[in-house]
XYZ file of C-alpha atoms in Angstrom:
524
model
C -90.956 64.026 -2.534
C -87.474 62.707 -1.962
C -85.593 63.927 1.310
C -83.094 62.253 1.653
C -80.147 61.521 -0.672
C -77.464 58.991 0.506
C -75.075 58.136 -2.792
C -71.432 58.197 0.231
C -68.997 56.075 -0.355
C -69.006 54.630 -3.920
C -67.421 55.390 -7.481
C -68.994 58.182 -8.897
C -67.394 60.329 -11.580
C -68.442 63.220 -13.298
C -70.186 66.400 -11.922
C -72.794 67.168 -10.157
C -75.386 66.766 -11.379
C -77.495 70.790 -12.356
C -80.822 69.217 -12.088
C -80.235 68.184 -8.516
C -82.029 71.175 -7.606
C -85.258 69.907 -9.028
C -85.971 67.968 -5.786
C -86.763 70.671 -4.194
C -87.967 68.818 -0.755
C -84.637 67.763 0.059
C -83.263 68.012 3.492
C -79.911 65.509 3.503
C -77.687 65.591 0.155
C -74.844 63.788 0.816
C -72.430 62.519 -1.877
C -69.174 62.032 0.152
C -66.414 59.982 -0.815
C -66.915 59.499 -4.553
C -64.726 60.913 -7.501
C -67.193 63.844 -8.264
C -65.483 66.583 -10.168
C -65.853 69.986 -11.428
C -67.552 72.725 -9.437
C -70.754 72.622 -7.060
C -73.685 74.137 -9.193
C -74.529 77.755 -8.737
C -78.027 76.730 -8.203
C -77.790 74.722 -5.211
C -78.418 77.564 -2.995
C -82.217 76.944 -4.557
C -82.571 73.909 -2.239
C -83.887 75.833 0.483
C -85.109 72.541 2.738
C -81.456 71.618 2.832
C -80.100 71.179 6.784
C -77.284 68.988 5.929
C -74.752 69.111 2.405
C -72.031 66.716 2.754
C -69.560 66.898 -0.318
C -66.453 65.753 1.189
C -63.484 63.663 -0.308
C -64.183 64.359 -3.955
C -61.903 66.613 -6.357
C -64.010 69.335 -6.346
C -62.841 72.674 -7.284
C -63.307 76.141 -8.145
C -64.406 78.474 -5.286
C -67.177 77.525 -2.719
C -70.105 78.774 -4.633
C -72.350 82.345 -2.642
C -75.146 80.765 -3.458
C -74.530 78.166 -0.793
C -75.581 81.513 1.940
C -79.463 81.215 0.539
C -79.473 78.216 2.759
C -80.823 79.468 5.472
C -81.701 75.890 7.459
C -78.379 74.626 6.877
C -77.230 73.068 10.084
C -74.078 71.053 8.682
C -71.723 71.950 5.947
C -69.139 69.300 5.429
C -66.675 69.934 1.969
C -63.313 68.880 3.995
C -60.789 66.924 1.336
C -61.364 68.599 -1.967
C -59.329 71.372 -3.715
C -61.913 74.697 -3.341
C -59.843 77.680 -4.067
C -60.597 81.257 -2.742
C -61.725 82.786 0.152
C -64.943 81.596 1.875
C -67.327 83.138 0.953
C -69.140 86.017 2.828
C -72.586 84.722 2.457
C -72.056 81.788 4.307
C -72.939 84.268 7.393
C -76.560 84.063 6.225
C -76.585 80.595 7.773
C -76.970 81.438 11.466
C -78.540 77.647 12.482
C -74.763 75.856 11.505
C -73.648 74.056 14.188
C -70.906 71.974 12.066
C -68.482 74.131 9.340
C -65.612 71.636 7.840
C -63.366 72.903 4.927
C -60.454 71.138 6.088
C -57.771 70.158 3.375
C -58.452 72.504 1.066
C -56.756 75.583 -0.934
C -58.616 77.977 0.593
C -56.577 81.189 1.255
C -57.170 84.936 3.007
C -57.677 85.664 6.394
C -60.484 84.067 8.450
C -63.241 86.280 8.101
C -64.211 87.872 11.719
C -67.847 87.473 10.485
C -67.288 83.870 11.504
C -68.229 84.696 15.096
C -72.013 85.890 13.999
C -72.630 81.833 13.587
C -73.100 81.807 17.499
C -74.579 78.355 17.114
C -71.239 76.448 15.778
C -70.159 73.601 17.881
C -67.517 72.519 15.464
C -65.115 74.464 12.894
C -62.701 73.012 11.153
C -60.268 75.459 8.806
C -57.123 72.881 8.632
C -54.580 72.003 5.329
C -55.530 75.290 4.002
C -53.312 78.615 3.244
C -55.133 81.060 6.038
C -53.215 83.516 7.231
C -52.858 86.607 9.654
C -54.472 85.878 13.470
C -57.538 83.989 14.514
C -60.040 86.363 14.908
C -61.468 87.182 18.104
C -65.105 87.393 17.077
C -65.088 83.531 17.302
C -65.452 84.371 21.052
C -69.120 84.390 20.425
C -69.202 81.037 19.000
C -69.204 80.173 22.650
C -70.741 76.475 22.100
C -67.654 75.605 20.536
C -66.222 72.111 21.143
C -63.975 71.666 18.068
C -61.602 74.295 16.616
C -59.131 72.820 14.155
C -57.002 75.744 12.204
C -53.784 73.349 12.110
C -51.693 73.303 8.706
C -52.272 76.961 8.010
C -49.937 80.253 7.930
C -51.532 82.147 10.823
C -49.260 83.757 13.220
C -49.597 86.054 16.228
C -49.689 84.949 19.953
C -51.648 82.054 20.986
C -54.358 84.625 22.455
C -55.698 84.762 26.166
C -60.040 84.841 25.173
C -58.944 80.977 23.716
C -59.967 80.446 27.658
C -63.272 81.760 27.045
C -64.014 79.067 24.902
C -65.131 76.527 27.787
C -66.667 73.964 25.885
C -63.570 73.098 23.888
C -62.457 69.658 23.605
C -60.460 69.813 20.674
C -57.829 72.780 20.081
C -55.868 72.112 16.972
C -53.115 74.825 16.007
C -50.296 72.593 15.339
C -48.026 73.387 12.201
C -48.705 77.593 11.748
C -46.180 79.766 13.094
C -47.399 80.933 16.681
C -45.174 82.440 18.943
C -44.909 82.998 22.535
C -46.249 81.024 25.785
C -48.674 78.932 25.795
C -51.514 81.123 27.663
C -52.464 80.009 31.068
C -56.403 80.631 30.063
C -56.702 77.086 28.655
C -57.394 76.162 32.268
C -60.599 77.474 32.041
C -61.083 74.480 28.741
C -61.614 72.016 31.424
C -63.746 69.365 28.872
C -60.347 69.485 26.672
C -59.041 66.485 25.620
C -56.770 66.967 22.464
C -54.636 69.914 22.621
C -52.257 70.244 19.426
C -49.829 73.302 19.642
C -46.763 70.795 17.675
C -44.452 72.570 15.107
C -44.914 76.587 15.799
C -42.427 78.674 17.850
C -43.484 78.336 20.857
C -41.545 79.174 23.918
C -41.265 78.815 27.575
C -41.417 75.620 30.023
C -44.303 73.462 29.910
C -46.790 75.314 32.949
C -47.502 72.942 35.438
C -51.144 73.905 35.352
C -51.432 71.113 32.307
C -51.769 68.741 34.917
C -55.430 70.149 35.779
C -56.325 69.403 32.213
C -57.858 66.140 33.764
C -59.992 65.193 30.648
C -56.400 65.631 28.619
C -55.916 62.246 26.198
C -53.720 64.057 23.438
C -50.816 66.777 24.190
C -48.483 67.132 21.056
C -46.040 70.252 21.992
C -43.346 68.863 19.278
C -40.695 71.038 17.338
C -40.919 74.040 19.621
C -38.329 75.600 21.659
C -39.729 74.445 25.262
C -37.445 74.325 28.135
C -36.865 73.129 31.536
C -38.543 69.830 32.799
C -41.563 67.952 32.131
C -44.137 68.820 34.663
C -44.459 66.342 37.077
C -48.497 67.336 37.450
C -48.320 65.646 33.812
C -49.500 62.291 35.635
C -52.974 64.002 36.816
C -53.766 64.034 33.226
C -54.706 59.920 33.962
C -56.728 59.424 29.928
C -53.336 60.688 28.636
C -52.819 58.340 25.268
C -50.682 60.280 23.002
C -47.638 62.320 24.171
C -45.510 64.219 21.775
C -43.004 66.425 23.335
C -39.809 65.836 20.706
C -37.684 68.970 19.014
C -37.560 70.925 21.591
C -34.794 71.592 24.410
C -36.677 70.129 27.191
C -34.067 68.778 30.437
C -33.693 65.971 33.109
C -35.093 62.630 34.220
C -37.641 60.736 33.319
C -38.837 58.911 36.175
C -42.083 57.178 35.028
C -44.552 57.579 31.779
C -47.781 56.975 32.351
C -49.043 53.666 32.149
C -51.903 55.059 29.699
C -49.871 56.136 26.812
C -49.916 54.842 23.553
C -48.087 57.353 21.504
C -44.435 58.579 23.562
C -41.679 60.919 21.574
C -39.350 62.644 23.874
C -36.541 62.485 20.648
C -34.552 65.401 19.785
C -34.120 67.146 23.647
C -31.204 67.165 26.621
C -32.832 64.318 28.299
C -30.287 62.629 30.950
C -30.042 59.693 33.494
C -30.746 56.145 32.877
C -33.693 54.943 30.895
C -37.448 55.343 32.245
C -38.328 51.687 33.367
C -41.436 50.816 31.230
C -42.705 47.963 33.034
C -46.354 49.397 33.883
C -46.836 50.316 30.100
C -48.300 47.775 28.298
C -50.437 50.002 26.042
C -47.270 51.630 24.383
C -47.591 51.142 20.519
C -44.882 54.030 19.682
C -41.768 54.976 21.168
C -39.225 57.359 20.351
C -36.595 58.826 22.977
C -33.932 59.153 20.288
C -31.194 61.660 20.066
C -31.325 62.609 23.950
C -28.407 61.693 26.380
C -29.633 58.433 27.936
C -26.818 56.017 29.549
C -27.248 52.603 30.763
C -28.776 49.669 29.390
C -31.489 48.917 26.692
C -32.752 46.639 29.052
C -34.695 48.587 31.217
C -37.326 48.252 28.199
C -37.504 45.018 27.712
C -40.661 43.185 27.345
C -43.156 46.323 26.784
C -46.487 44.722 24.987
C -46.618 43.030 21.302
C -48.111 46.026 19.897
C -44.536 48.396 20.786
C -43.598 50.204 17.768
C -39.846 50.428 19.170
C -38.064 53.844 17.265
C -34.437 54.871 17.891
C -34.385 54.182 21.757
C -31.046 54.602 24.462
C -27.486 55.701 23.677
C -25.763 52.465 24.845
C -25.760 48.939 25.667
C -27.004 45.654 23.376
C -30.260 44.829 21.734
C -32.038 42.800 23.905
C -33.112 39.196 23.125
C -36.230 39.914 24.252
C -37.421 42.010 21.198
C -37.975 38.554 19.723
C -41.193 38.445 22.140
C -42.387 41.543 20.123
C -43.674 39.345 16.877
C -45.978 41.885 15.061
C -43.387 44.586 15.742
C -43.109 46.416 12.358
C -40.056 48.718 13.173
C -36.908 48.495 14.885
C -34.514 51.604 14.935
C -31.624 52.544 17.248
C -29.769 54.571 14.716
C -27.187 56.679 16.050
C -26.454 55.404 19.330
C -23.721 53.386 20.896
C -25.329 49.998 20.981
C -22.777 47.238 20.718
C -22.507 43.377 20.488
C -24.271 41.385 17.244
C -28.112 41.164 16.335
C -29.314 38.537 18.599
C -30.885 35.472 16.955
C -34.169 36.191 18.537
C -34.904 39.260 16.089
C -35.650 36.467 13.533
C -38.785 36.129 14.915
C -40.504 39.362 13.818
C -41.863 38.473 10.818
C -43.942 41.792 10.042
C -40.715 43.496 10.563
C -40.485 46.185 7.659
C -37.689 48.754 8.948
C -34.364 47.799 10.336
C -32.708 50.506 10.975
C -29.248 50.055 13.244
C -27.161 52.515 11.255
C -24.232 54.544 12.479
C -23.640 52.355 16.379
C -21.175 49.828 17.043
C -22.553 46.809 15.929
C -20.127 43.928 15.107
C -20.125 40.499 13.956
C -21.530 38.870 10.444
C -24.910 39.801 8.749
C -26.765 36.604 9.837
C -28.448 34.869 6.748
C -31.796 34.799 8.981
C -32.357 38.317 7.938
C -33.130 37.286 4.518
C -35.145 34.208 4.873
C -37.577 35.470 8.061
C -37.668 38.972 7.532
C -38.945 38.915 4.019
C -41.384 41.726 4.248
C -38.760 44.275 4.681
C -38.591 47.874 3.015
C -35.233 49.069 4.525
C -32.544 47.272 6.201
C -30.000 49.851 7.326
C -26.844 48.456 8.682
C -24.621 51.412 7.973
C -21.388 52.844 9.657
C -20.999 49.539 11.913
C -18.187 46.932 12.653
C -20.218 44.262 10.321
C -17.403 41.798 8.579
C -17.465 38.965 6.482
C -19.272 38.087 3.238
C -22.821 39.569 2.526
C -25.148 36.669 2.699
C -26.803 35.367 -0.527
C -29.810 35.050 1.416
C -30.172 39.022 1.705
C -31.515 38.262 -2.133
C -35.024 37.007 -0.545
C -35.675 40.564 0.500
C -37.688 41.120 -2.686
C -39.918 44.115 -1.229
C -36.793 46.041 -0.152
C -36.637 49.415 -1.817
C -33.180 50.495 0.762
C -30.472 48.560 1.546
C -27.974 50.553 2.923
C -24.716 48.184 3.764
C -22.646 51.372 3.712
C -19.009 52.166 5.745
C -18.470 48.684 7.477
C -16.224 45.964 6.725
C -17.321 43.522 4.519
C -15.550 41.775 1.942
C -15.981 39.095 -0.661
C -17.977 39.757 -3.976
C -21.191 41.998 -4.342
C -23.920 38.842 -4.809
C -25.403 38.995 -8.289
C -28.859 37.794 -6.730
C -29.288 41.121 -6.107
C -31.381 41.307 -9.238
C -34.111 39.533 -7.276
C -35.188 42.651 -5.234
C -38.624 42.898 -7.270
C -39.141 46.362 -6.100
C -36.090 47.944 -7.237
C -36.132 45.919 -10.515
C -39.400 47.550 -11.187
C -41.416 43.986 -11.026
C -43.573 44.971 -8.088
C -44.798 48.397 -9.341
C -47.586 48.442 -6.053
C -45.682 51.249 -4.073
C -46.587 53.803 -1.354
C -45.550 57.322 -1.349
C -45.398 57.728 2.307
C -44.147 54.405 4.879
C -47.505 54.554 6.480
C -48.212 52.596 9.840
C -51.507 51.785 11.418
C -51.566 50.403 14.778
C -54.820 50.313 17.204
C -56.357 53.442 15.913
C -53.250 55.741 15.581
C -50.842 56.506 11.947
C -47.734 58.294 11.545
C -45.737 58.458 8.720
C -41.903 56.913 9.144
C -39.086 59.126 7.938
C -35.437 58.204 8.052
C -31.830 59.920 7.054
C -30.039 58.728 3.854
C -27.284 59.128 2.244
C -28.004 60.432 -1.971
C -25.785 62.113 -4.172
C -22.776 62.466 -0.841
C -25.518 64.221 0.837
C -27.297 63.299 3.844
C -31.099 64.282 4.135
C -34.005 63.076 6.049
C -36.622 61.645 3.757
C -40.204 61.245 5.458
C -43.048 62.386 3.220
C -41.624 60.650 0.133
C -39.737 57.756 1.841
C -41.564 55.028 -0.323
C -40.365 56.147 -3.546
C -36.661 56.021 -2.440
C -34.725 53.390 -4.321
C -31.196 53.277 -2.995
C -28.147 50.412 -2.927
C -25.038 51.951 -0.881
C -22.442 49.397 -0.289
C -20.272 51.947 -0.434
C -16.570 52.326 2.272
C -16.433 48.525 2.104
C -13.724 46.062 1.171
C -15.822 44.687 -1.851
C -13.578 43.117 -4.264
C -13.906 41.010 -7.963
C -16.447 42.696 -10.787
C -19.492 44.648 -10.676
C -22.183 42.045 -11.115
C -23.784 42.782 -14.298
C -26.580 41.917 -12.412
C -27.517 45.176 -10.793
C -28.125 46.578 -14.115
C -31.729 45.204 -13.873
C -32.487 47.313 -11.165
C -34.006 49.815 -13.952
C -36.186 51.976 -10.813
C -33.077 52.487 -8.229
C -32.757 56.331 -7.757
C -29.355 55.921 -6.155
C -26.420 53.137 -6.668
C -23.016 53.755 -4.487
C -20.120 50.894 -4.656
C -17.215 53.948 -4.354
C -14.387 53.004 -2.030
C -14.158 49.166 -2.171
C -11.694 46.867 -4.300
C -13.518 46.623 -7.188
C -11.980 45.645 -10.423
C -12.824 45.082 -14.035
C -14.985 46.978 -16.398
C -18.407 48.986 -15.843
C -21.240 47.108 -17.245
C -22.508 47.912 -20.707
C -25.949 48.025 -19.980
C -25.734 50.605 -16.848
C -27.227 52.892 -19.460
C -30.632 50.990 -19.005
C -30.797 51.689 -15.287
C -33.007 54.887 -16.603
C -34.029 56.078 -12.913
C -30.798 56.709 -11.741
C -30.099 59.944 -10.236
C -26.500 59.060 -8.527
C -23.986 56.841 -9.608
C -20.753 56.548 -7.665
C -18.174 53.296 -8.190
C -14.991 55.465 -7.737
């Protein structure tokens, strides 16, 4: 008389199994988080005692099967993170007691069915990483119990509409990445439980309404890659749970006075942003920080010592690194690209060890590349020093960067030979073949994915999804002189080898026909 059965989180291959539906009693079936295959058997619908089916993070396919509307005690229906194809199905109506619907990360396609509003008892529905299209329909009105509504990653368009208001219990709106348009509406007042509200990446307009500050619950706001103007609301400090603040890509204006001391998560990069640096003394919580790409004067100091935990991106337009970084020792990424920061790298940065981005490209950085870089900051992936004042002879010691996978020494002025150690960089010899696809960072709860600009085939891109498969050596606008080391042959998975504009002499090595991954070759 089994009732329950628990198989989550193991190994399992194969399909599921037909004869499931002999145990007939069951009320929990859930098999999430295995390697099941194939499609869910037509027959399920036949367990009729079934309130919970929990199928999620598998590779199953095929469309979500009718049958699944037969049960009528269903209460949760989780089959988020497998690739279903079609529309959902219409059946799934017949299951007026679901309080939880998840198909997240799907293929499903169509238009959300308005019928989804006659399942008045659903407190959460989640629709994201699917192809939906056309509007939200307003039938989910009548789903007023409604806590969680998550239709990001999808191709619906329209206005964000006014009845979202009438939703009251909401406390997580998700509509980020779809292709909205207008304000956002001043209803979402009325949402007064809300605490994640994701509107990033649409084309949304307007300035950010001061009523946001009334959101009092608020913890999330992500607004990025819209075209918002004017200020940021200085009610924004009402919101006092606020944790995660994304408000880059847009063409937001002025000063920013303080941040609130809450925040984890800050990106203000990519708008008109003026004045001197926001002092960040009161925010020791701060694990990410971008204000990149704005028109900030005045020194990088007014940052200095934030917490251990500060993920420091791309920060100021002028003045030195400071020393103080060094007090930073599990920071994992250090960018100030494009800026105007000056002077050397200070001596102190050789104490972050679990450094694995370096990214000072394109400032006004002088002086030699210290050997330190190679022999404490071994657990580098990219070490971008490009279009600076750096001089002198590249250090042999760069050669202990085995995990690098980019080492962009591009458009300064060094000199000497290209080191033949070079053919110790494991990764890009192919030795270490244990690689991620996307530069994935986990601090205290919260991920993001790091992207960065490079320079392949004369053409510079931004590479974010796929950054961990990028193999590239530029050394490229130099004053390299002597032969190309034979050396750098061995470097069979590098996408993209540049040593054009130096003082190289000699012959092209014989075996450069072995480097088989190369995509872009350029000694001229």
């Amino acid at each position: 008389m089994l009732s329950t059965l628990d198989l989550r989180n193991n190994s399992f291959t194969g399909n599921i199994p037909a004869t499931i539906t002999n145990c007939s009693n069951l009320q929990i079936l859930e098999l999430d988080n295995n390697n099941l295959v194939g499609k869910i058997p037509d027959a399920i619908g036949s367990l009729s005692m079934l309130s919970i089916l929990g199928l999620p993070g598998n590779i199953l396919q095929g469309g979500i099967p009718p049958e699944i509307g037969r049960l009528f005690r269903l209460q949760e229906l989780y089959l988020f993170n497998n690739s279903f194809t079609g529309n959902i199905p219409a059946t799934i109506r017949n299951c007026s007691n679901l309080q939880i619907l998840e198909l997240g990360n799907n293929n499903l396609v169509g238009k959300i069915p308005d019928w989804i509003g006659s399942l008045s008892m659903l407190s959460t529905l989640d629709l994201r990483y699917n192809s939906f299209t056309r509007n939200i329909p307003a039938t989910i009105t009548n789903c007023s119990n409604l806590q969680v509504l998550e239709l990001g990653n999808n191709n619906l368009v329209g206005k964000i509409p006014d009845w979202i208001g009438s939703l009251s219990m909401l406390s997580t709106l998700d509509l980020r990445n779809n292709s909205f348009t207008g304000n956002i509406p001043a209803t979402i007042t009325n949402c007064s439980n809300l605490q994640i509200l994701q509107l990033g990446n649409n084309n949304l307009v307007g300035k950010i309404p001061d009523w946001i500050g009334s959101l009092s619950m608020l913890s999330t706001l992500d607004l990025h890659y819209n075209s918002f103007t004017g200020n940021i609301p200085a009610t924004i400090t009402n919101c006092s749970n606020h944790q995660v603040l994304g408000l880059g890509s847009n063409n937001l204006v002025g000063n920013i006075l303080s941040i609130p001391p809450t925040v984890h998560w800050l990106d203000l990069s990519f708008n008109n942003f003026g004045g001197k640096l926001p002092s960040l003394t009161n925010s020791s919580s701060l694990i990410y920080l971008d204000l990149s790409a704005n028109n900030f004067v005045g020194s990088l100091h007014n940052l200095e010592i934030i917490s251990y935990r500060v993920l420091f991106q791309s920060v100021g337009r002028s003045g030195e690194i400071p020393r103080t970084l060094g007090s930073i020792p599990l920071l994992q990424i250090l960018g100030t690209s494009r800026n105007k920061i000056s002077g050397g790298l200070p001596s102190s940065l050789l104490n972050l060890s679990y450094l694995k981005v370096l990214d000072l490209g394109r400032n006004n950085l002088a002086g030699i590349i210290p050997p330190w870089i190679g022999i404490k900051l071994t657990m580098l992936k990219i070490l971008n020093l490009r279009s600076n004042n750096f001089y002198g002879n590249t250090p042999d010691q760069l050669c202990y960067l085995s995990q690098v996978q980019v080492l962009d020494l591009a458009d300064n002025n060094l000199s000497g030979n290209i080191p033949r150690c070079f053919n110790n960089f494991s990764v890009l010899s192919g030795i270490e073949t244990n690689l991620e696809v996307q530069l994935s960072f986990y601090l205290d709860g919260w991920s993001f994915i790091f992207g960065d600009s490079l320079v392949m085939k004369g053409q510079e891109a931004e590479y974010g999804s796929f950054l961990g498969l990028v193999m590239l050596l530029d050394l490229s606008s130099n004053k390299f002189s002597g032969q190309i080391p034979s050396e750098l042959t061995t470097l069979h998975k590098l996408n993209s080898l540049n040593l054009s504009r130096n003082q190289l002499t000699g012959e092209i090595p014989n075996k450069i026909g072995d480097m088989k991954s190369l995509e872009s070759l350029d000694y001229q």
